[in-house]
Tab-separated table of C-alpha atoms and ligand atoms in Angstrom:
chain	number	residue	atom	x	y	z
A	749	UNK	CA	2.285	12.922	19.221
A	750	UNK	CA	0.542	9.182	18.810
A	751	UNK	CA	-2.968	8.973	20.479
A	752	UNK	CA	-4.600	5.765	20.658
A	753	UNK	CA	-8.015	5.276	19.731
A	754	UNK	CA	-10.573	2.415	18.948
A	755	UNK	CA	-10.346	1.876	14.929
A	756	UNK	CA	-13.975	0.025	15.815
A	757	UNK	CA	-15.336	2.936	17.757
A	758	UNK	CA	-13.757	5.690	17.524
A	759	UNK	CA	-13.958	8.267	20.443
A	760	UNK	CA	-15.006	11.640	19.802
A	761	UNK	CA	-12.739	13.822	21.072
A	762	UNK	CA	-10.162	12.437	19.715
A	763	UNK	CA	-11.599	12.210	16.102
A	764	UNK	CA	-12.411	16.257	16.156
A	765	UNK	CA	-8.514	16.547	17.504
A	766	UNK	CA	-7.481	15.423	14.756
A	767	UNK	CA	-10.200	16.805	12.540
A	768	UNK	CA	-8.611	20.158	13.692
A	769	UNK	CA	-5.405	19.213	13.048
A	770	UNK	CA	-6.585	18.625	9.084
A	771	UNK	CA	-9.214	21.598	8.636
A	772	UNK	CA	-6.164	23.975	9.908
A	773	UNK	CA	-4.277	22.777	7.070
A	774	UNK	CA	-1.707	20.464	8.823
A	775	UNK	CA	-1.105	16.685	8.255
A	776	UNK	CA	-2.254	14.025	10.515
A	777	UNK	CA	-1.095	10.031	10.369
A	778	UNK	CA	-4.353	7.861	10.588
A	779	UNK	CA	-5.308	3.870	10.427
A	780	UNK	CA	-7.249	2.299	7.201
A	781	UNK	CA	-7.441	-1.107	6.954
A	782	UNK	CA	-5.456	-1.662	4.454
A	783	UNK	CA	-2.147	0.641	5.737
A	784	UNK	CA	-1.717	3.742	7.608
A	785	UNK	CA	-2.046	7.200	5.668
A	786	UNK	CA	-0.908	10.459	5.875
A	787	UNK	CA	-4.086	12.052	5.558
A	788	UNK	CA	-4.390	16.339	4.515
A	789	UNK	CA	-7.171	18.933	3.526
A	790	UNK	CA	-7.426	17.400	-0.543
A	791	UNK	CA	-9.003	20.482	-1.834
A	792	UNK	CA	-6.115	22.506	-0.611
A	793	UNK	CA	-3.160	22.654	-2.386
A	794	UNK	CA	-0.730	24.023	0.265
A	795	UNK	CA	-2.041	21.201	2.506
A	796	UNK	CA	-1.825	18.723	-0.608
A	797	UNK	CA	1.803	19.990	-0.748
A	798	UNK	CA	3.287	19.504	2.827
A	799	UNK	CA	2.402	15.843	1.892
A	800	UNK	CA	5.179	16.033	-0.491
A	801	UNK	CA	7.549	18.027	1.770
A	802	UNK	CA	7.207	15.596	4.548
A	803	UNK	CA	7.207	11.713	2.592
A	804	UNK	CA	10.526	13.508	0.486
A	805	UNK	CA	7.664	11.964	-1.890
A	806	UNK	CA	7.989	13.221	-6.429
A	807	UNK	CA	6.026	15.357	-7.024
A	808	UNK	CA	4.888	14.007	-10.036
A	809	UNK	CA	2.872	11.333	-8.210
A	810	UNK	CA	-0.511	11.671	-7.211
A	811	UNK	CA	-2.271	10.799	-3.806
A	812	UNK	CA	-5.335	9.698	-3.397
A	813	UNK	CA	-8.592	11.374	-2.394
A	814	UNK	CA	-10.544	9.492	0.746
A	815	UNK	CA	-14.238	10.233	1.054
A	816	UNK	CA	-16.888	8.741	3.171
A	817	UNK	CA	-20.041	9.164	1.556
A	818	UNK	CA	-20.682	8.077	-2.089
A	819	UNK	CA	-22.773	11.334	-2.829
A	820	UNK	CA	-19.383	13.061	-1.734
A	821	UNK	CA	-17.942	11.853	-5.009
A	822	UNK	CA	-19.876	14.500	-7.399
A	823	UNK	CA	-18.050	17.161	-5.832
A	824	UNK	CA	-14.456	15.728	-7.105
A	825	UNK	CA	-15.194	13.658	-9.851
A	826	UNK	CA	-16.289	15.084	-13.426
A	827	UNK	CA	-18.257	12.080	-14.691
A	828	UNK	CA	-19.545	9.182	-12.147
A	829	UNK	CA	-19.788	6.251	-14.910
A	830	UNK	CA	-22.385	3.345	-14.353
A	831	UNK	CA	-19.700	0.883	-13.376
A	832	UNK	CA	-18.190	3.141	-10.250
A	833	UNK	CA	-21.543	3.255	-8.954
A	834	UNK	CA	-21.957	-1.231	-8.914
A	835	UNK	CA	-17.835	-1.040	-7.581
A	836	UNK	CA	-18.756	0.994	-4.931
A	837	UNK	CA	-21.625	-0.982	-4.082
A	838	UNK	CA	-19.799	-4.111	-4.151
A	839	UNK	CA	-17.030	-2.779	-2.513
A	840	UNK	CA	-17.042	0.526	-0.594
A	841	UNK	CA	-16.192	0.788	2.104
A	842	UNK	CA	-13.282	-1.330	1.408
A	843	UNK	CA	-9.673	-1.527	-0.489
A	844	UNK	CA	-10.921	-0.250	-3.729
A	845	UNK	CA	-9.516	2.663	-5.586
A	846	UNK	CA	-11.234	3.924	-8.924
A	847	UNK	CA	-9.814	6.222	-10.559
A	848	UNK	CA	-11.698	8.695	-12.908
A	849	UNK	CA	-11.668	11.944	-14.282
A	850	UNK	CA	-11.316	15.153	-11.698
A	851	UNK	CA	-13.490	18.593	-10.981
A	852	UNK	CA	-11.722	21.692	-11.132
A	853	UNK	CA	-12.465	20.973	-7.105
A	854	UNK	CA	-9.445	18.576	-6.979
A	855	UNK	CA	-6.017	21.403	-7.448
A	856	UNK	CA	-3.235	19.548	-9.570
A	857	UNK	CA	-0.772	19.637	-5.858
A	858	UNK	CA	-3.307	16.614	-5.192
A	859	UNK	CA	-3.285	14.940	-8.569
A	860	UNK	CA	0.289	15.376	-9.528
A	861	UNK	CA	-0.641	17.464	-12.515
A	862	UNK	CA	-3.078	14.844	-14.060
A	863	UNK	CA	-6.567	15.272	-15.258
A	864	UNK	CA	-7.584	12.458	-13.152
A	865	UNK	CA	-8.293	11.598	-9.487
A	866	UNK	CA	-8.173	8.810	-7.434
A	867	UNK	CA	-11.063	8.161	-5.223
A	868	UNK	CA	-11.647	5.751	-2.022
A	869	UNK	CA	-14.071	5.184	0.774
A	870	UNK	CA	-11.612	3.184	3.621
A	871	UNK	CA	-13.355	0.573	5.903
A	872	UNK	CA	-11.946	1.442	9.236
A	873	UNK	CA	-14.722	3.232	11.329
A	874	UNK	CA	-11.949	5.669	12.363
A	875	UNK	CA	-10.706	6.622	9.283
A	876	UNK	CA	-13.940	7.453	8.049
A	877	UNK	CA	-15.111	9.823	11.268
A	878	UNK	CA	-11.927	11.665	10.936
A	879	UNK	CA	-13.056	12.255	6.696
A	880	UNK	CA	-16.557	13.516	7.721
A	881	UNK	CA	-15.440	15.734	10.926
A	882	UNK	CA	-12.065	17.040	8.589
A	883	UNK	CA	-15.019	17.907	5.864
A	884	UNK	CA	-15.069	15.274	3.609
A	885	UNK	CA	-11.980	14.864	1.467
A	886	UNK	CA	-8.880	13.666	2.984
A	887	UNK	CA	-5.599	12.787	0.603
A	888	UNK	CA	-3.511	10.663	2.257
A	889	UNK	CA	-0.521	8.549	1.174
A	890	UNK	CA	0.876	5.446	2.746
A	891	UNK	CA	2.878	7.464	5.963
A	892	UNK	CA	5.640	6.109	5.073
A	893	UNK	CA	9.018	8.159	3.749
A	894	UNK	CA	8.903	7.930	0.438
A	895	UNK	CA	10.636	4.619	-0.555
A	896	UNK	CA	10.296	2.571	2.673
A	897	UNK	CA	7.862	0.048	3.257
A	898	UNK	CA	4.122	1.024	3.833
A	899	UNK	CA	3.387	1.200	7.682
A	900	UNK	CA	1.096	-1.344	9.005
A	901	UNK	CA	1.195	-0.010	12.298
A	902	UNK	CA	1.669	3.418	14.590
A	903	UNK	CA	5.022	2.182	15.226
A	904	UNK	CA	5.806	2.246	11.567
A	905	UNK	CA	4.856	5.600	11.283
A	906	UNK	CA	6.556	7.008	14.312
A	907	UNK	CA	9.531	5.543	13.247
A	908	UNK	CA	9.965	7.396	9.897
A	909	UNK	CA	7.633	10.577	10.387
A	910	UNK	CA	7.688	11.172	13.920
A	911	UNK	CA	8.837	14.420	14.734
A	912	UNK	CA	7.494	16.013	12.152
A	913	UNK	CA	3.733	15.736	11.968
A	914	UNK	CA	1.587	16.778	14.950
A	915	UNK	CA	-0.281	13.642	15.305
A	916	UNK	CA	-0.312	9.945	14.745
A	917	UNK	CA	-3.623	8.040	15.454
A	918	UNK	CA	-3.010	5.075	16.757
A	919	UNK	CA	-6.049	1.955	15.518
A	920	UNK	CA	-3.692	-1.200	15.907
A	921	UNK	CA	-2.297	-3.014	13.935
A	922	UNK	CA	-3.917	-2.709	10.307
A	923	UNK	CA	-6.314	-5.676	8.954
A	924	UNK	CA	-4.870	-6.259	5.293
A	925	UNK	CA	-1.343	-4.637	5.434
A	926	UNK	CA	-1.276	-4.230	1.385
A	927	UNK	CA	-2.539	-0.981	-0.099
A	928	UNK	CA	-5.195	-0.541	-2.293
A	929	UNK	CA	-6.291	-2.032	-5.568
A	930	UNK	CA	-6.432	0.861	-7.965
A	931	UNK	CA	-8.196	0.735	-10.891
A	932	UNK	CA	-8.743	2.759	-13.477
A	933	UNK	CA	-12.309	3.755	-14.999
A	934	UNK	CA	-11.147	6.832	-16.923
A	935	UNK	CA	-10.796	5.203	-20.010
A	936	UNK	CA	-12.561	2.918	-22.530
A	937	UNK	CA	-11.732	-0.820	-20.727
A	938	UNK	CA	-11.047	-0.923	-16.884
A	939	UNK	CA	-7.797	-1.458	-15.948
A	940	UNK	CA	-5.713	-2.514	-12.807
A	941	UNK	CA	-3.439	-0.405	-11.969
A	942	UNK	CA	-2.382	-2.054	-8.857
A	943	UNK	CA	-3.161	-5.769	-8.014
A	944	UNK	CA	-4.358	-5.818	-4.324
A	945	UNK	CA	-7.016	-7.315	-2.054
A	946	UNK	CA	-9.792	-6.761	-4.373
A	947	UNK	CA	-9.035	-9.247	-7.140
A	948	UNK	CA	-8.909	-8.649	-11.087
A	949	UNK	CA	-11.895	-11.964	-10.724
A	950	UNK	CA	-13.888	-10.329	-7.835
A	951	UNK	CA	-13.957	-7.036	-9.817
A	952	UNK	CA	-14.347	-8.713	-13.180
A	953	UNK	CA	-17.627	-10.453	-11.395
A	954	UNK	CA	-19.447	-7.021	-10.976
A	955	UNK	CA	-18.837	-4.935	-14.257
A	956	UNK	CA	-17.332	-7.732	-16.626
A	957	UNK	CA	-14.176	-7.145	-18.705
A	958	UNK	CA	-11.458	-5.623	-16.744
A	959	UNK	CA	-7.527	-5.431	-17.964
A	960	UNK	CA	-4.827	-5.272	-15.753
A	961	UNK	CA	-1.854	-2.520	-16.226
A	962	UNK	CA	0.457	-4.332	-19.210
A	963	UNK	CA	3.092	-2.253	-17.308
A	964	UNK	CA	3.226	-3.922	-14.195
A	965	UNK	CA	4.405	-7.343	-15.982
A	966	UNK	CA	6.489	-9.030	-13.354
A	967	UNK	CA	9.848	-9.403	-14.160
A	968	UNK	CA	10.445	-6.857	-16.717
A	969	UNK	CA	12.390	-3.807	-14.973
A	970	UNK	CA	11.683	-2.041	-18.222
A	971	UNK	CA	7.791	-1.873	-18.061
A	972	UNK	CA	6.266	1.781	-17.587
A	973	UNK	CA	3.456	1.325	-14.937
A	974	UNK	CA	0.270	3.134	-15.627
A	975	UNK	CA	0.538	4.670	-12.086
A	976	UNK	CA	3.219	6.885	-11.101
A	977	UNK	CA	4.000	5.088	-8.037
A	978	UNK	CA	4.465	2.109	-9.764
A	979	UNK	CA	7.387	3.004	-11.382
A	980	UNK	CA	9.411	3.954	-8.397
A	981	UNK	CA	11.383	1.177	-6.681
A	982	UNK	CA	8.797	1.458	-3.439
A	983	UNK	CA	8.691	-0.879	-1.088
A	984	UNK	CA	12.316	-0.996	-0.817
A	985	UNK	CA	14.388	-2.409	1.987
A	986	UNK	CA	17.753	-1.336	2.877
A	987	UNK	CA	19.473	-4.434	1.966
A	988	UNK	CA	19.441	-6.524	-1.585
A	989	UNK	CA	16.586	-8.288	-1.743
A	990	UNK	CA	16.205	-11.622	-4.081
A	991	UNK	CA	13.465	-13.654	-4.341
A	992	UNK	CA	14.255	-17.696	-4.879
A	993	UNK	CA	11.761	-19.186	-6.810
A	994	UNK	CA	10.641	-22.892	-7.506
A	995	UNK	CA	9.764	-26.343	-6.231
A	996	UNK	CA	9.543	-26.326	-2.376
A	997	UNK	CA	13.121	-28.457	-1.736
A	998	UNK	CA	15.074	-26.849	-4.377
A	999	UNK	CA	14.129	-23.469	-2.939
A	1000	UNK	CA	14.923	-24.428	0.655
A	1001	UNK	CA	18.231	-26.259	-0.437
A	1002	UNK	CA	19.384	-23.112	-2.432
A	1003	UNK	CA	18.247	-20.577	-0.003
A	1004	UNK	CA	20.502	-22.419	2.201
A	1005	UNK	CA	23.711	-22.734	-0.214
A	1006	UNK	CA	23.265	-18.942	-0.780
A	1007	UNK	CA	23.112	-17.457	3.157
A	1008	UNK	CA	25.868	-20.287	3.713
A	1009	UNK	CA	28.729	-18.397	0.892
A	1010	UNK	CA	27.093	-15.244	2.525
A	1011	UNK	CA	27.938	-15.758	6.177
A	1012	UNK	CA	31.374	-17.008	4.977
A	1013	UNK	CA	32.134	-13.629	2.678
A	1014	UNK	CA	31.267	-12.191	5.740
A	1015	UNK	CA	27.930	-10.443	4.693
A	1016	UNK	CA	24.744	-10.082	6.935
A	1017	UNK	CA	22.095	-12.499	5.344
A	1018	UNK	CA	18.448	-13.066	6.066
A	1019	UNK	CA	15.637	-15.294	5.271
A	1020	UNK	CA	11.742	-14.372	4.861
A	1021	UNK	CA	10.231	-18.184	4.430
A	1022	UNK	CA	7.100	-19.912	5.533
A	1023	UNK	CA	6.077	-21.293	9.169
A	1024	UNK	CA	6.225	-25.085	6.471
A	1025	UNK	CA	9.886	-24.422	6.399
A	1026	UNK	CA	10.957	-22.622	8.920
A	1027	UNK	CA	13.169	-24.979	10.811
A	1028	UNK	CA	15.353	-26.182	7.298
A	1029	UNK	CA	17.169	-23.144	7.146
A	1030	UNK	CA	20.467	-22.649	8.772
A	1031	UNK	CA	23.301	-19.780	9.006
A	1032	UNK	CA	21.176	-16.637	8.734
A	1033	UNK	CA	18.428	-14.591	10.803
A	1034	UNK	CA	15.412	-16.482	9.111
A	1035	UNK	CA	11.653	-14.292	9.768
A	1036	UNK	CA	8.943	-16.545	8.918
A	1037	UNK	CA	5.989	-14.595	7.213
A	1038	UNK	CA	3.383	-17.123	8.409
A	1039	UNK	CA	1.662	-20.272	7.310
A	1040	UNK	CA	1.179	-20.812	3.768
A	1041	UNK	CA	-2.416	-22.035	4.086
A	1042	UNK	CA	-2.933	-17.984	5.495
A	1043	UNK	CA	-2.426	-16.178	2.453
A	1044	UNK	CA	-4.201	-12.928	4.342
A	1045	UNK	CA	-1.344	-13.349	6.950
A	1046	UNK	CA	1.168	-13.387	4.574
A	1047	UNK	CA	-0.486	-10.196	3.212
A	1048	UNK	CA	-0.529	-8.495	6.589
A	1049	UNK	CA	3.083	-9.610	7.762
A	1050	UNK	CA	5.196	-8.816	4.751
A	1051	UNK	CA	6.118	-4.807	5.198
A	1052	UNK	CA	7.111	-5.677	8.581
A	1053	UNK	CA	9.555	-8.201	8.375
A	1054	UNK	CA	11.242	-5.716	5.684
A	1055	UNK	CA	11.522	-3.377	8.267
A	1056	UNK	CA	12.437	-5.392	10.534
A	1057	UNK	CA	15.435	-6.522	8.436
A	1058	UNK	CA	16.205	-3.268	8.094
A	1059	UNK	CA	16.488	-2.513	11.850
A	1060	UNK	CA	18.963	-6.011	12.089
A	1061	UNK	CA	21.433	-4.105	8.934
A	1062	UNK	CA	21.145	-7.088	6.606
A	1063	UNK	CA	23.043	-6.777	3.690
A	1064	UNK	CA	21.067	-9.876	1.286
A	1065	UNK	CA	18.061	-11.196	2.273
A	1066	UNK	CA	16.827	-14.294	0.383
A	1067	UNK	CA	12.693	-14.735	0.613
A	1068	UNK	CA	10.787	-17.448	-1.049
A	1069	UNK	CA	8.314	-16.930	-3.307
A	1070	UNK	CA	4.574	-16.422	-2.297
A	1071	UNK	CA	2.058	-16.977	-5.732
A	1072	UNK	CA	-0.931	-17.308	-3.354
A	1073	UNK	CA	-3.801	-18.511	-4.947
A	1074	UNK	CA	-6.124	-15.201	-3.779
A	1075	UNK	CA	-3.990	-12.300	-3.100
A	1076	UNK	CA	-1.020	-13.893	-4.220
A	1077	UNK	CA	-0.604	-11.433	-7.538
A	1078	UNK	CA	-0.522	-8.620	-5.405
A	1079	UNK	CA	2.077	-10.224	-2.743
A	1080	UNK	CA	4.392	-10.940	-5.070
A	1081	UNK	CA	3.554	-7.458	-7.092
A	1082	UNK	CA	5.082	-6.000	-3.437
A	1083	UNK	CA	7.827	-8.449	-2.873
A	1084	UNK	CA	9.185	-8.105	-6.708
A	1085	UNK	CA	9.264	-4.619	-6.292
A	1086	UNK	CA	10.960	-4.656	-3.248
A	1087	UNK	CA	13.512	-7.230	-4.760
A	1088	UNK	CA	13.805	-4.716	-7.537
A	1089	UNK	CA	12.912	-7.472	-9.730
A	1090	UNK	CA	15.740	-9.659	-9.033
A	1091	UNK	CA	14.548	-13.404	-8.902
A	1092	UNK	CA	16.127	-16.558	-9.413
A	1093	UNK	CA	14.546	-19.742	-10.781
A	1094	UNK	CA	15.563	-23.275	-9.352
B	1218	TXA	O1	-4.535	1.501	0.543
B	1218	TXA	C1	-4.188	2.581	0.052
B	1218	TXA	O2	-4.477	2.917	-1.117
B	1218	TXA	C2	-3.368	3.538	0.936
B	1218	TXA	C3	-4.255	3.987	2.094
B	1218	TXA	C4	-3.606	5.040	2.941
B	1218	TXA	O3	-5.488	4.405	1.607
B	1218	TXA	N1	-2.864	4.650	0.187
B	1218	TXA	C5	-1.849	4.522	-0.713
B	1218	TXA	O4	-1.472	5.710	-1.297
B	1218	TXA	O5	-1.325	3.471	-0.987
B	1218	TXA	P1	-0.074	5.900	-2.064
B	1218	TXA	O6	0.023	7.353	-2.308
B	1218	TXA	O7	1.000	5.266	-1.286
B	1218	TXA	O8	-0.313	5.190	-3.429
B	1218	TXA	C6	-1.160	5.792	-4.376
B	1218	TXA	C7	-0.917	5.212	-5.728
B	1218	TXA	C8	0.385	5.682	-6.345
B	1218	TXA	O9	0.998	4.585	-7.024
B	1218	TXA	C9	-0.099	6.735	-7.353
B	1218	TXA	O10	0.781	6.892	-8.426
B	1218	TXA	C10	-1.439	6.157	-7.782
B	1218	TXA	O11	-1.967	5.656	-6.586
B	1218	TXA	N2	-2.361	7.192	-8.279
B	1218	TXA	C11	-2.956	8.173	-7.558
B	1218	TXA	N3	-3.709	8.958	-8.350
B	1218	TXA	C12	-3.597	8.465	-9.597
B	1218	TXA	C13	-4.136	8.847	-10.879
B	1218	TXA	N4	-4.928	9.903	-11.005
B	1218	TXA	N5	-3.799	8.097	-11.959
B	1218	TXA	C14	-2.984	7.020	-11.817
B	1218	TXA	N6	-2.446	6.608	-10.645
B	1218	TXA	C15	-2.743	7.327	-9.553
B	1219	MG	MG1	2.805	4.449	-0.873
C-alpha cells in the first residue's frame, strides 16, 4: 500500500500507521533525503532479517541504524569519540553516516556479523517522526532489490518491492538522490567509506585528517572496498553500461560512432549525456541527466534514467562522464559501479 504524506510536515496519523507497522516487527518503505529506505525494528533481529528476505540482499552486509536524537546514540554505540560528536554537529541531520563500534544493543542480523554499526540521523522531517514514534532505531536499506538502482522516488519502490511490504510512504521525489557518505570513525584515522554529498573537504574542515577507502580506487575491479556493499556490483542496470571519457567533442563524436555500429548490429543502444549536448547525438534513445552547471541535478537524476533504460530493454548504453567539481567523486563512484568499471578514454 503507498500513502502519501508531506516529507515537510508530516501528518500524524499517518506517521503512527506506519510506526505500527515497524514496532509490530514488519517492514515499512519511507523517504530520506538522500533515497528511499526500507526501514525495520534495528534492535530486533527477526525484523533486521526480513530486510534480507525481502531486498534478496547478502547477508553478510550490514544496514544501517537511523536515529533521531543524538543522545539516542549511547544506547547503540560502545564509545561516542570526540570527533562524532563535532560531525554530528556539523552535519546531523543530514547525509552523514559514521560508523563506530556497536553495544551488545545492536544483534549481528543488523550488523552483518561485524563489531561495528553504522549510525545516521536523516534530514527529512518524515523520516525522522516515523524513528521517534517506531521507538528510536530504524535500519533501513536503500528499498531497492538488491542490485538495482537506489529508489529516488515511491514509484521506484513500488516497482521492485511492491507486493510484498505493507506500506510505502510516499514524501516526493527525494532531494539528493545519492546515498549516504559513510565514514568510518572506528579506527585510528577517519576514513571514507563511501564518497557522497558530504565531501572528504567539508568533513576534513571539522575534525582534520580524514582518508578515503584505498579500496574504492576507481577503475580497479580488483580493489576490496572497506564496506560490504561496496564490493557488490550495485547500482547495476540491466544493460552494459560504458562510460566514454574525455574532451567534450571527442566524447560526443565517439559516443556517436559507437550507438551508430550498435543500431546497425542490431542492438538497443542508449545515451545518458548533458542538456550542453543533447542535440549532437544521433541513432539511439539519448536521456539527458541535466545541465552540467547543476551538479546536484545530476546527483538527483542519475538512478532514474538507469531505470528508465531498463524499462526501454537497452542492451549498451553509452553515458559521458560526470567529474563534477563538488559531488562529482561520488557521481562517478555510482556511475563506475554501475558500468562495472568499464570506461573508455578518448
Ligand atoms: O543514504 C543512505 O545511506 C540510505 C538511506 C536509506 O539512509 N541507506 C543506504 O543503505 O544506502 P544501504 O544498506 O543501501 O547501504 C549501506 C552501506 C553498505 O555499503 C554497507 O556495506 C555499509 O553501508 N555498512 C553498513 N554498516 C557498516 C559497517 N558496520 N561497516 C562498514 N560498512 C557498513
Ligand atoms: Mg543500497
Amino acid at each position: 500500500m503507498i500513502v502519501k504524506t508531506d516529507p515537510q510536515r508530516p501528518q500524524k496519523d499517518i506517521i503512527e500507521k506506519a510506526a505500527a507497522v515497524i514496532r509490530g516487527g514488519g517492514l515499512a518503505a519511507f523517504p530520506t533525503e538522500t533515497v528511499y529506505g526500507l526501514g525495520a525494528d534495528a534492535l530486533r533481529p527477526e525484523a533486521a532479517r526480513k530486510i534480507y528476505t525481502v531486498k534478496g540482499r547478502p547477508s553478510d552486509n550490514p544496514l544501517i541504524v537511523h536515529i533521531a536524537d543524538f543522545e539516542a546514540l549511547y544506547r547503540i554505540a560502545a564509545e561516542v569519540p570526540p570527533a562524532a560528536r563535532r560531525l554530528a554537529e556539523a552535519f546531523w541531520p543530514g547525509p552523514l553516516t559514521m560508523i563506530l563500534r556497536k553495544t551488545d544493543a545492536v544483534p549481528r542480523e543488523t550488523t552483518g556479523g561485524l563489531d561495528t554499526v553504522a549510525v545516521r540521523m536523516p534530514a527529512s522531517p518524515a523520516a525522522l517522526a516515523l524513528i521517534r514514534e517506531s521507538g528510536g532505531y530504524i535500519a533501513a536499506p536503500s528499498a531497492n532489490v538488491s542490485g538495482r538502482p537506489s529508489p529516488t522516488c515511491a514509484e521506484h519502490v513500488a516497482r521492485d518491492l511492491g507486493g510484498r511490504i505493507p506500506l510505502i510512504l510516499d514524501g516526493g521525489p527525494v532531494r539528493i538522490g545519492l546515498e549516504s557518505t559513510i565514514l568510518d570513525l572506528s579506527e585510528e584515522i577517519p576514513t571514507i567509506l563511501r564518497p557522497g554529498y558530504i565531501t572528504g573537504e567539508m568533513l576534513a574542515g571539522v575534525i582534520g585528517e580524514v582518508q578515503t577507502d584505498p579500496g574504492l580506487s576507481a577503475g580497479d575491479p580488483q580493489a576490496r572496498p572497506k564496506a560490504p556493499g561496496m564490493k557488490y556490483r550495485h547500482y547495476a542496470p540491466r544493460a552494459e553500461l560504458i562510460v566514454v571519457s574525455g574532451e567534450a567533442g571527442k566524447v560526443t563524436e565517439t559516443i556517436n560512432r559507437l550507438t551508430a555500429e550498435s543500431s546497425a548490429a542490431g542492438k538497443r543502444a542508449g545515451v545518458i549525456c548533458s542538456d550542453e549536448t543533447r542535440g549532437e547525438y544521433r541513432s539511439a534513445v539519448v536521456k539527458s541527466i541535466g545541465s552540467r552547471s547543476d551538479e546536484d541535478g545530476i546527483a538527483r537524476h542519475l538512478y532514474a534514467i538507469l531505470r528508465e533504460f531498463d524499462d526501454l530493454d537497452t542492451e549498451i548504453i553509452y553515458s559521458e562522464s560526470f567529474s563534477t567539481p563538488r559531488i562529482g567523486q561520488a557521481i562517478m563512484n555510482r556511475l563506475l559501479k554501475a558500468a562495472g568499471h568499464q570506461v573508455m578514454e578518448v
